[in-house]
Coordinates of C-alpha atoms in Angstrom, one line a residue:
Chain A
X1 CA 0.0 -0.1 -0.2
X2 CA 0.6 3.7 0.0
X3 CA 1.7 4.0 -3.2
X4 CA 3.0 7.3 -5.1
X5 CA 3.3 7.7 -8.7
X6 CA 5.6 10.4 -10.2
X7 CA 5.4 11.0 -14.2
X8 CA 7.4 11.5 -15.8
X9 CA 10.5 10.4 -14.6
X10 CA 13.3 11.8 -16.8
X11 CA 12.4 15.1 -19.2
X12 CA 15.3 16.9 -21.5
X13 CA 13.6 20.1 -22.8
X14 CA 15.0 23.0 -24.2
X15 CA 15.6 26.6 -22.5
X16 CA 12.3 28.3 -22.4
X17 CA 10.0 25.2 -22.1
X18 CA 7.6 24.4 -18.9
X19 CA 7.6 21.6 -18.0
X20 CA 4.8 19.8 -15.9
X21 CA 5.6 16.9 -13.1
X22 CA 2.3 15.3 -11.5
X23 CA 2.5 13.3 -8.4
X24 CA -0.4 11.0 -7.8
X25 CA -1.4 8.8 -4.9
X26 CA -2.4 5.8 -6.0
X27 CA -4.2 4.2 -3.0
X28 CA -4.6 6.7 -0.9
X29 CA -6.1 9.7 -0.4
X30 CA -3.4 12.7 0.3
X31 CA -4.1 16.0 1.8
X32 CA -1.0 16.7 2.4
X33 CA 2.1 16.4 -0.5
X34 CA 5.5 17.8 -0.4
X35 CA 7.8 18.7 -3.5
X36 CA 11.6 18.3 -2.8
X37 CA 14.6 19.2 -4.9
X38 CA 17.5 17.2 -4.9
X39 CA 21.1 18.4 -6.1
X40 CA 23.8 15.6 -6.6
X41 CA 24.9 14.0 -3.5
X42 CA 22.9 16.5 -1.3
X43 CA 19.8 15.7 0.9
X44 CA 16.8 16.7 0.0
X45 CA 15.4 20.4 0.3
X46 CA 11.9 20.9 0.4
X47 CA 10.2 23.4 -2.1
X48 CA 6.8 23.8 -1.5
X49 CA 4.1 21.9 1.0
X50 CA 0.7 21.1 -1.2
X51 CA -2.5 21.1 0.4
X52 CA -5.8 20.2 -1.2
X53 CA -7.7 22.7 -2.2
X54 CA -5.3 25.4 -1.1
X55 CA -3.1 27.4 -1.7
X56 CA 1.1 26.1 -1.5
X57 CA 2.9 27.3 1.2
X58 CA 7.0 27.8 0.0
X59 CA 9.9 27.6 1.7
X60 CA 12.1 31.0 1.9
X61 CA 13.9 31.1 -1.2
X62 CA 11.5 29.6 -3.5
X63 CA 9.8 31.5 -6.4
X64 CA 6.6 30.6 -6.0
X65 CA 5.6 31.6 -10.0
X66 CA 8.2 30.3 -11.2
X67 CA 7.6 26.6 -9.2
X68 CA 3.3 26.7 -9.6
X69 CA 1.8 24.2 -7.5
X70 CA -1.6 23.3 -8.0
X71 CA -3.2 20.6 -5.7
X72 CA -6.5 20.1 -7.5
X73 CA -7.8 17.0 -5.4
X74 CA -6.9 14.2 -2.4
X75 CA -4.7 12.2 -5.2
X76 CA -3.1 14.5 -7.6
X77 CA -0.5 17.4 -6.8
X78 CA 1.1 19.1 -9.6
X79 CA 4.4 21.0 -10.2
X80 CA 5.1 23.2 -13.1
X81 CA 8.7 24.5 -13.9
X82 CA 7.7 27.6 -15.9
X83 CA 9.7 28.9 -18.6
X84 CA 13.3 26.6 -17.4
X85 CA 16.5 26.9 -17.5
X86 CA 19.5 25.2 -17.0
X87 CA 19.9 26.2 -13.5
X88 CA 17.2 24.4 -12.7
X89 CA 17.7 21.0 -14.2
X90 CA 17.9 19.1 -11.1
X91 CA 16.3 15.7 -9.7
X92 CA 12.7 16.4 -8.3
X93 CA 10.5 14.5 -5.4
X94 CA 7.4 14.6 -4.7
X95 CA 6.0 12.7 -1.9
X96 CA 2.6 12.6 -0.3
X97 CA 0.8 11.9 3.2
X98 CA -2.1 9.9 3.7
X99 CA -5.0 10.7 5.4
X100 CA -5.3 8.8 9.0
X101 CA -5.4 8.5 13.1
X102 CA -8.7 10.0 15.0
X103 CA -9.1 13.4 17.0
X104 CA -6.1 15.1 17.6
X105 CA -3.9 12.1 16.2
X106 CA -5.1 12.8 12.8
X107 CA -2.3 13.6 10.2
X108 CA 0.2 13.3 13.3
X109 CA 2.2 10.8 12.3
X110 CA 1.5 9.3 9.0
X111 CA 5.0 9.1 7.5
X112 CA 5.3 10.6 3.7
X113 CA 5.8 8.1 0.9
X114 CA 7.8 9.7 -2.0
X115 CA 7.1 9.3 -5.6
X116 CA 10.2 8.0 -7.7
X117 CA 11.5 11.3 -8.7
X118 CA 12.0 13.1 -11.9
X119 CA 15.1 14.2 -13.4
X120 CA 14.5 17.2 -15.3
X121 CA 17.4 18.2 -17.4
X122 CA 17.3 21.7 -19.8
X123 CA 19.8 22.3 -22.3
Chain B
X1 CA 14.9 25.1 16.1
X2 CA 15.0 21.4 14.9
X3 CA 18.3 19.9 13.6
X4 CA 19.3 16.5 12.1
X5 CA 22.9 15.5 12.2
X6 CA 24.5 12.7 10.0
X7 CA 27.9 12.8 10.6
X8 CA 29.0 9.7 8.6
X9 CA 29.0 11.3 5.3
X10 CA 30.5 8.4 3.2
X11 CA 31.2 4.8 4.9
X12 CA 32.8 1.9 2.7
X13 CA 32.7 -1.9 4.0
X14 CA 33.3 -4.9 2.8
X15 CA 29.9 -7.3 2.3
X16 CA 29.0 -9.5 5.6
X17 CA 30.2 -6.3 7.8
X18 CA 27.9 -5.1 10.3
X19 CA 27.8 -1.1 9.7
X20 CA 26.1 1.4 11.7
X21 CA 24.9 4.7 10.5
X22 CA 24.4 7.5 13.3
X23 CA 21.6 10.0 13.7
X24 CA 21.5 12.7 15.9
X25 CA 18.7 15.0 16.5
X26 CA 18.0 18.6 18.2
X27 CA 14.3 20.1 18.8
X28 CA 12.3 21.5 21.9
X29 CA 9.2 19.5 20.9
X30 CA 8.4 16.9 23.3
X31 CA 6.9 15.1 21.1
X32 CA 8.4 14.3 17.7
X33 CA 9.1 11.4 15.0
X34 CA 11.5 10.3 13.7
X35 CA 12.5 8.8 10.5
X36 CA 15.1 6.4 8.5
X37 CA 14.5 6.7 4.4
X38 CA 16.8 4.9 1.7
X39 CA 17.8 6.3 -1.6
X40 CA 19.6 3.9 -3.7
X41 CA 21.0 4.7 -7.2
X42 CA 18.4 4.7 -9.1
X43 CA 17.0 7.8 -7.0
X44 CA 13.7 7.0 -5.1
X45 CA 12.8 7.1 -1.4
X46 CA 12.3 4.1 0.2
X47 CA 10.5 4.4 3.6
X48 CA 12.0 2.1 6.5
X49 CA 11.0 2.9 9.7
X50 CA 9.0 5.3 11.8
X51 CA 9.5 6.4 15.5
X52 CA 7.6 8.3 18.0
X53 CA 9.2 10.4 20.7
X54 CA 7.5 7.9 23.4
X55 CA 8.7 4.6 22.3
X56 CA 12.4 3.8 22.8
X57 CA 12.4 0.3 22.1
X58 CA 14.6 -0.8 19.9
X59 CA 13.3 -2.2 16.7
X60 CA 14.9 -5.1 14.2
X61 CA 13.6 -5.8 11.2
X62 CA 15.6 -8.3 9.5
X63 CA 19.3 -7.4 9.2
X64 CA 18.1 -3.9 10.3
X65 CA 18.2 -2.2 13.8
X66 CA 17.4 0.6 15.4
X67 CA 18.5 1.7 18.4
X68 CA 17.0 5.0 19.8
X69 CA 17.9 7.0 22.9
X70 CA 16.5 10.0 24.2
X71 CA 19.2 10.4 26.5
X72 CA 21.5 11.1 23.6
X73 CA 19.1 12.3 21.0
X74 CA 20.1 9.6 18.8
X75 CA 18.7 7.4 16.6
X76 CA 21.2 4.8 14.7
X77 CA 20.6 2.7 12.8
X78 CA 22.4 -0.5 12.2
X79 CA 23.0 -3.4 9.4
X80 CA 24.2 -6.6 10.5
X81 CA 25.6 -8.4 7.9
X82 CA 25.9 -6.2 5.0
X83 CA 25.1 -7.3 1.2
X84 CA 25.9 -5.1 -1.7
X85 CA 22.4 -4.2 -2.5
X86 CA 22.2 -2.2 0.7
X87 CA 25.0 0.3 -1.0
X88 CA 22.9 3.6 -1.5
X89 CA 22.3 6.8 0.7
X90 CA 20.8 6.7 3.7
X91 CA 18.5 9.7 5.3
X92 CA 17.4 10.5 9.0
X93 CA 14.6 12.7 9.4
X94 CA 13.1 14.3 12.0
X95 CA 9.4 16.0 11.9
X96 CA 8.2 19.3 12.5
X97 CA 5.7 19.7 15.7
X98 CA 4.6 23.3 13.2
X99 CA 0.9 22.8 13.0
X100 CA -0.1 19.5 10.8
X101 CA 1.7 19.4 8.1
X102 CA 4.4 18.0 9.5
X103 CA 7.4 18.5 7.6
X104 CA 10.6 16.8 7.5
X105 CA 13.7 17.9 8.6
X106 CA 16.1 16.0 6.6
X107 CA 20.1 15.5 7.9
X108 CA 22.5 14.9 4.9
X109 CA 22.6 11.7 4.1
X110 CA 25.4 8.9 4.7
X111 CA 26.2 7.0 1.9
X112 CA 26.9 3.4 2.1
X113 CA 28.8 1.6 -0.3
X114 CA 28.9 -2.1 0.4
X115 CA 31.7 -3.6 -1.4
X116 CA 31.6 -7.4 -2.1

């Protein structure tokens, strides 16, 4: 259980292109999804937290207009890299947290389940 | 502020050796969660374990074991009789207690190479 599908797994495109990455929770509902960026041999850097039906919360230093996030349903969040440039080349990973628990414990202890990542290369 | 430190950047062992990956954390929260994730060369992140702050029992899962000690703020991960397939980057993470979003605070990862 708790499978997260991320698509596409890799993208190569020209500078100036906008690229959309999808993150789907296949067998559970996710009110919260996270988008990370990872540079080679480095840790994950949280870019934004995406809540279903509301605006995403971006981390400091992440351009909202550059990285558009839409979380339209409990199973789908998308990240669009607008007008991508070579410096946007990176490994992007999404994760989703399942809705679980009861009362005050709801959401409190569910692990994040990760997609397989998207390798984005901008030429 | 929360922080996770994985002091070992890279570890190299020979197959069948035991290896321990260290994780030290800092938090002011009384309720928190600790995680370990594995990232093999293919890139995907694999969830290994979640431990809440009230449960200090050590856990064993096959060749994997975890030692959680609140007194030293450590959550170390041991692989017994390591295998080549264990080669990966391992991340330790701490859950943020801010609201319901539960952001993860990540360590920098330990790259484990298990050589035949």
